[in-house]
C-alpha positions as MATLAB code, in Angstrom:
seq = 'MAGVKVDTSKEQRHLFRAAKKKGVIFEATRKEILAGNARFMEADLLHRAEITTGAGIYNILLSNNDKDVGVSDLQGNMTDPGVNIAVGRVRIGYAKVNEFMEDGVTQNPEYATATAQNVIYDNALKDIPVELRPAKLKVVQDNKTLFSLPVERFTVGAVSSKVQGEEDVLALQTPIILAERKEIKIQLEFSPSKEMPDGAKHFFEVRFMGVQTASK';
ca = [
      -1.094  -81.037   -2.954;
      -1.943  -83.616   -0.353;
      -4.936  -85.624   -1.494;
      -8.362  -84.973   -0.035;
      -9.039  -87.954    2.181;
     -12.391  -89.668    1.911;
     -12.671  -89.795    5.721;
     -12.482  -86.022    6.091;
     -15.639  -84.031    6.774;
     -17.624  -82.192    4.111;
     -16.435  -78.900    5.592;
     -12.785  -79.935    5.552;
     -13.030  -81.070    1.942;
     -14.577  -77.683    1.127;
     -11.524  -75.964    2.640;
      -9.229  -78.083    0.460;
     -11.193  -77.137   -2.641;
     -11.103  -73.449   -1.692;
      -7.339  -73.666   -1.271;
      -6.964  -74.708   -4.889;
      -8.191  -71.292   -6.013;
      -5.981  -68.259   -5.574;
      -7.574  -65.312   -3.823;
     -10.050  -67.200   -1.662;
      -7.756  -67.964    1.284;
      -4.756  -65.871    2.353;
      -1.779  -67.086    0.330;
       0.453  -68.211    3.202;
      -2.353  -70.289    4.712;
      -3.367  -71.574    1.289;
       0.144  -72.961    0.730;
       0.068  -74.667    4.128;
      -3.198  -76.385    3.220;
      -1.966  -77.464   -0.212;
       1.243  -78.831    1.295;
      -0.708  -80.823    3.857;
       0.801  -78.860    6.723;
      -2.296  -77.034    7.959;
      -3.821  -77.858   11.318;
      -7.587  -78.258   11.493;
     -10.002  -78.090   14.411;
     -13.720  -77.908   15.100;
     -15.225  -74.449   14.661;
     -18.108  -72.794   16.491;
     -17.885  -69.069   15.856;
     -20.338  -67.107   18.004;
     -21.633  -63.557   17.682;
     -24.420  -61.951   19.728;
     -25.933  -58.481   19.435;
     -28.848  -56.375   20.571;
     -31.345  -55.783   17.748;
     -33.954  -53.686   19.598;
     -33.795  -50.995   16.918;
     -33.691  -53.517   14.079;
     -35.241  -52.272   10.819;
     -34.235  -51.957    7.165;
     -30.801  -53.514    6.640;
     -29.498  -53.852   10.178;
     -25.820  -54.620   10.763;
     -25.373  -57.143   13.560;
     -21.573  -57.103   13.301;
     -19.749  -53.753   13.415;
     -16.160  -52.932   12.469;
     -15.426  -51.747   16.034;
     -16.692  -54.991   17.582;
     -14.636  -56.265   20.542;
     -13.940  -59.943   21.048;
     -15.532  -61.062   24.308;
     -16.082  -64.675   25.368;
     -19.801  -65.369   25.460;
     -20.628  -62.375   23.263;
     -18.426  -62.472   20.177;
     -15.538  -64.552   18.891;
     -14.613  -61.829   16.412;
     -12.269  -58.904   16.896;
     -13.606  -56.209   14.626;
     -15.318  -57.858   11.686;
     -12.673  -60.416   10.744;
     -11.609  -63.845   11.912;
      -8.284  -64.181   13.697;
      -5.112  -64.433   11.552;
      -4.697  -67.972   10.282;
      -8.343  -68.844   10.885;
     -10.405  -69.816    7.831;
     -13.716  -71.499    8.569;
     -15.645  -73.847    6.333;
     -19.140  -73.415    7.744;
     -21.520  -76.312    7.172;
     -24.057  -75.599    9.906;
     -25.601  -72.359   11.164;
     -27.568  -71.872   14.370;
     -29.467  -68.763   15.404;
     -30.880  -67.757   18.757;
     -33.295  -65.081   19.920;
     -33.979  -63.558   23.319;
     -36.089  -60.720   24.654;
     -36.643  -58.946   27.950;
     -40.004  -57.233   28.324;
     -40.197  -53.704   29.695;
     -43.576  -53.952   31.515;
     -44.316  -50.218   31.690;
     -46.796  -48.884   34.277;
     -47.466  -45.161   34.770;
     -44.387  -44.432   32.672;
     -42.110  -46.535   34.884;
     -40.428  -49.800   33.946;
     -41.663  -52.567   36.228;
     -39.074  -55.144   35.199;
     -35.706  -54.625   36.937;
     -34.029  -57.034   34.500;
     -34.854  -54.742   31.585;
     -32.279  -52.085   32.463;
     -29.450  -54.580   32.940;
     -30.211  -56.893   30.015;
     -27.287  -57.295   27.598;
     -26.409  -59.652   24.771;
     -24.317  -61.635   27.246;
     -26.747  -62.242   30.100;
     -29.951  -63.294   28.360;
     -31.034  -66.824   27.438;
     -31.363  -67.592   23.724;
     -33.509  -70.161   21.975;
     -34.554  -70.800   18.399;
     -38.087  -72.103   18.814;
     -40.301  -70.666   16.086;
     -43.080  -69.865   18.568;
     -40.760  -67.462   20.414;
     -39.609  -65.525   17.344;
     -41.571  -62.274   16.724;
     -43.519  -62.180   13.478;
     -41.492  -59.132   12.451;
     -38.269  -61.128   12.670;
     -39.375  -64.434   11.137;
     -39.322  -63.348    7.451;
     -36.283  -61.081    7.849;
     -33.305  -62.296    5.839;
     -30.141  -63.279    7.679;
     -27.344  -62.255    5.304;
     -23.634  -63.006    5.441;
     -21.411  -61.074    3.055;
     -17.648  -61.285    2.547;
     -15.409  -59.971   -0.213;
     -18.488  -58.215   -1.679;
     -20.134  -61.600   -2.192;
     -23.317  -62.718   -0.455;
     -22.495  -66.108    1.044;
     -26.113  -66.741    1.980;
     -29.348  -64.814    2.441;
     -32.082  -66.840    4.128;
     -35.205  -66.080    6.174;
     -34.682  -66.266    9.932;
     -37.538  -68.770   10.221;
     -35.472  -71.269    8.167;
     -33.158  -71.571   11.181;
     -35.867  -72.187   13.767;
     -37.111  -75.414   15.315;
     -40.600  -76.573   16.163;
     -39.887  -78.658   19.239;
     -37.453  -78.811   22.130;
     -34.617  -81.285   21.608;
     -32.833  -83.309   24.272;
     -29.679  -83.441   22.170;
     -26.712  -81.098   22.460;
     -26.833  -77.763   20.659;
     -25.628  -78.010   17.102;
     -26.948  -81.502   16.426;
     -30.655  -81.035   15.671;
     -31.211  -77.299   16.053;
     -29.068  -76.073   13.159;
     -29.566  -75.435    9.481;
     -27.195  -77.682    7.540;
     -26.029  -75.798    4.462;
     -26.170  -77.800    1.244;
     -23.008  -75.993    0.164;
     -20.635  -74.902    2.951;
     -19.390  -71.334    2.978;
     -15.879  -70.066    3.682;
     -15.233  -67.301    6.198;
     -11.721  -66.350    5.157;
      -9.093  -64.573    7.225;
      -8.150  -60.939    6.551;
     -11.470  -60.226    4.824;
     -14.258  -58.164    6.353;
     -17.423  -60.044    7.276;
     -20.880  -58.475    7.213;
     -23.652  -60.112    9.213;
     -26.974  -58.399    8.588;
     -30.687  -58.717    9.138;
     -32.720  -57.385    6.235;
     -36.264  -56.520    7.312;
     -39.278  -55.897    5.131;
     -39.680  -52.124    4.568;
     -42.905  -52.246    6.587;
     -41.439  -54.198    9.525;
     -39.277  -53.327   12.514;
     -38.662  -54.941   15.888;
     -41.675  -54.375   18.180;
     -41.617  -51.887   21.049;
     -41.908  -52.784   24.715;
     -38.896  -55.055   24.976;
     -35.176  -55.372   24.400;
     -34.404  -57.861   21.626;
     -31.230  -59.890   21.129;
     -29.961  -62.157   18.353;
     -27.158  -64.674   18.119;
     -25.634  -66.519   15.192;
     -23.218  -69.429   15.402;
     -21.141  -70.688   12.483;
     -20.189  -74.350   12.934;
     -17.812  -76.457   10.892;
     -14.061  -76.866   10.516;
     -11.352  -74.227   10.697;
      -7.675  -73.851   10.043;
      -5.728  -72.939   13.147;
      -2.397  -71.304   13.837;
       0.272  -73.867   14.727;
];
């Protein structure tokens, strides 16, 4: 195997280590990594979903998900063939559109047309509903929980002037691998007594940042 260079990123070194173990990464890609023939690039995998009915264990990513730029970088619930991501940073975002009911009629025209694509997300703690803050964001692959952390761990307390992904992310102490050809579950696990509040549409985004293998 090609040696792991000291000037590679933590995420890239994590991919090399994963490639040493059979069964983690698809065999053909694993051999390319071990031979030093794999191509690497920056990764920023995005998925957005409406969570208005969020309660219990709520699946954000569904098996019939369609890839759509600005909404989801996933076709179904898997990465593209040849794409294995070592995720070292995770960013979440939240958005809502209030209904503003009066005499049984919605007073906000934006409410009816609001979708996961056309709302503005932020991750300021003050804007996250109290029902969502303690909910666990869970990522599961190959029947293994890769992480399960409260949503509020991913939030920020102040607006940053730096680009997204620099100060407004949670840096994982141990990167995770999102491997090709394996189903990914992205879930919100709410307290049994909590559900998303009425009177608004609610939306959630998660972005997985790091390094990925790429098809040549």
